[in-house]
Amino acid sequence: VSDRAFFAVYDGHGGDRVAKYAGIHLHELLLNSSEYKDGDYHAALKKSFLGLDEKMRDDKQMLNVKSGATAVATLVTRM
């Protein structure tokens, strides 16, 4: 969608696995959320971050990962 842009920086703590995982999946969760499609971007971002946490907990490849990450993200929209 040309009138919106998502930008994020992920900083790994104790390794890069969680930061890389977030970089692969967070924007997908955002774009696929019903809140995003309905234009409720605040709710969409919140749901996406919470969904990412749940997705990582359910992912067997992330089960024993001891690292973490922090993120700064923004969704720019045309007014």
PDB file of C-alpha atoms in Angstrom:
ATOM      1  CA  VAL A   1       0.000   0.000   0.000  1.00  0.00           C
ATOM      2  CA  SER A   2       1.660   3.210  -1.144  1.00  0.00           C
ATOM      3  CA  ASP A   3       0.166   5.560   1.454  1.00  0.00           C
ATOM      4  CA  ARG A   4       1.678   3.686   4.434  1.00  0.00           C
ATOM      5  CA  ALA A   5       5.198   2.699   5.450  1.00  0.00           C
ATOM      6  CA  PHE A   6       6.432   0.623   8.391  1.00  0.00           C
ATOM      7  CA  PHE A   7       9.934   1.100   9.776  1.00  0.00           C
ATOM      8  CA  ALA A   8      11.545  -0.732  12.686  1.00  0.00           C
ATOM      9  CA  VAL A   9      14.949  -1.170  14.287  1.00  0.00           C
ATOM     10  CA  TYR A  10      15.519  -4.269  16.406  1.00  0.00           C
ATOM     11  CA  ASP A  11      18.358  -4.465  18.932  1.00  0.00           C
ATOM     12  CA  GLY A  12      19.294  -7.931  20.133  1.00  0.00           C
ATOM     13  CA  HIS A  13      20.263  -8.486  23.749  1.00  0.00           C
ATOM     14  CA  GLY A  14      22.412 -11.530  24.478  1.00  0.00           C
ATOM     15  CA  GLY A  15      22.394 -12.507  20.810  1.00  0.00           C
ATOM     16  CA  ASP A  16      20.654 -11.665  17.566  1.00  0.00           C
ATOM     17  CA  ARG A  17      18.104 -14.471  17.160  1.00  0.00           C
ATOM     18  CA  VAL A  18      15.096 -12.665  18.638  1.00  0.00           C
ATOM     19  CA  ALA A  19      15.902  -9.442  16.778  1.00  0.00           C
ATOM     20  CA  LYS A  20      16.155 -11.342  13.487  1.00  0.00           C
ATOM     21  CA  TYR A  21      12.941 -13.227  14.240  1.00  0.00           C
ATOM     22  CA  ALA A  22      11.136  -9.957  14.903  1.00  0.00           C
ATOM     23  CA  GLY A  23      12.502  -8.496  11.677  1.00  0.00           C
ATOM     24  CA  ILE A  24      11.080 -11.405   9.712  1.00  0.00           C
ATOM     25  CA  HIS A  25       7.673 -11.671  11.372  1.00  0.00           C
ATOM     26  CA  LEU A  26       6.494  -8.405  12.949  1.00  0.00           C
ATOM     27  CA  HIS A  27       5.550  -6.629   9.726  1.00  0.00           C
ATOM     28  CA  GLU A  28       3.712  -9.754   8.508  1.00  0.00           C
ATOM     29  CA  LEU A  29       1.625  -9.844  11.676  1.00  0.00           C
ATOM     30  CA  LEU A  30       0.891  -6.139  11.273  1.00  0.00           C
ATOM     31  CA  LEU A  31      -0.175  -6.354   7.626  1.00  0.00           C
ATOM     32  CA  ASN A  32      -2.374  -9.387   8.264  1.00  0.00           C
ATOM     33  CA  SER A  33      -4.197  -7.990  11.288  1.00  0.00           C
ATOM     34  CA  SER A  34      -7.844  -7.037  10.915  1.00  0.00           C
ATOM     35  CA  GLU A  35      -7.150  -3.852  12.885  1.00  0.00           C
ATOM     36  CA  TYR A  36      -4.601  -2.734  10.280  1.00  0.00           C
ATOM     37  CA  LYS A  37      -7.012  -3.470   7.445  1.00  0.00           C
ATOM     38  CA  ASP A  38      -9.694  -1.457   9.270  1.00  0.00           C
ATOM     39  CA  GLY A  39      -7.355   1.517   9.777  1.00  0.00           C
ATOM     40  CA  ASP A  40      -7.034   1.136  13.562  1.00  0.00           C
ATOM     41  CA  TYR A  41      -3.247   1.396  13.457  1.00  0.00           C
ATOM     42  CA  HIS A  42      -2.654   1.871  17.179  1.00  0.00           C
ATOM     43  CA  ALA A  43      -4.506  -1.362  17.951  1.00  0.00           C
ATOM     44  CA  ALA A  44      -2.811  -3.106  15.014  1.00  0.00           C
ATOM     45  CA  LEU A  45       0.674  -2.262  16.272  1.00  0.00           C
ATOM     46  CA  LYS A  46      -0.145  -3.357  19.804  1.00  0.00           C
ATOM     47  CA  LYS A  47      -1.711  -6.610  18.607  1.00  0.00           C
ATOM     48  CA  SER A  48       1.288  -7.293  16.350  1.00  0.00           C
ATOM     49  CA  PHE A  49       3.856  -6.894  19.125  1.00  0.00           C
ATOM     50  CA  LEU A  50       1.812  -9.091  21.464  1.00  0.00           C
ATOM     51  CA  GLY A  51       1.287 -11.582  18.645  1.00  0.00           C
ATOM     52  CA  LEU A  52       5.015 -11.701  17.972  1.00  0.00           C
ATOM     53  CA  ASP A  53       5.653 -12.591  21.598  1.00  0.00           C
ATOM     54  CA  GLU A  54       3.095 -15.393  21.400  1.00  0.00           C
ATOM     55  CA  LYS A  55       4.457 -16.619  18.062  1.00  0.00           C
ATOM     56  CA  MET A  56       7.971 -16.881  19.509  1.00  0.00           C
ATOM     57  CA  ARG A  57       6.737 -18.776  22.568  1.00  0.00           C
ATOM     58  CA  ASP A  58       4.951 -21.267  20.293  1.00  0.00           C
ATOM     59  CA  ASP A  59       7.885 -21.688  17.873  1.00  0.00           C
ATOM     60  CA  LYS A  60       9.871 -24.817  18.786  1.00  0.00           C
ATOM     61  CA  GLN A  61      13.009 -23.354  17.155  1.00  0.00           C
ATOM     62  CA  MET A  62      12.889 -20.475  19.648  1.00  0.00           C
ATOM     63  CA  LEU A  63      12.239 -22.688  22.685  1.00  0.00           C
ATOM     64  CA  ASN A  64      15.722 -22.569  24.231  1.00  0.00           C
ATOM     65  CA  VAL A  65      16.765 -19.128  23.019  1.00  0.00           C
ATOM     66  CA  LYS A  66      18.007 -17.074  25.952  1.00  0.00           C
ATOM     67  CA  SER A  67      18.449 -13.779  24.105  1.00  0.00           C
ATOM     68  CA  GLY A  68      15.918 -10.990  23.802  1.00  0.00           C
ATOM     69  CA  ALA A  69      15.392  -7.805  21.841  1.00  0.00           C
ATOM     70  CA  THR A  70      14.020  -4.326  22.001  1.00  0.00           C
ATOM     71  CA  ALA A  71      12.421  -2.492  19.102  1.00  0.00           C
ATOM     72  CA  VAL A  72      11.659   0.999  17.944  1.00  0.00           C
ATOM     73  CA  ALA A  73       8.944   0.984  15.303  1.00  0.00           C
ATOM     74  CA  THR A  74       6.779   3.473  13.487  1.00  0.00           C
ATOM     75  CA  LEU A  75       3.964   3.287  10.996  1.00  0.00           C
ATOM     76  CA  VAL A  76       3.797   6.339   8.754  1.00  0.00           C
ATOM     77  CA  THR A  77       0.442   7.034   7.133  1.00  0.00           C
ATOM     78  CA  ARG A  78      -0.890   9.702   4.830  1.00  0.00           C
ATOM     79  CA  MET A  79      -3.389  11.960   6.522  1.00  0.00           C
TER      80      MET A  79
END
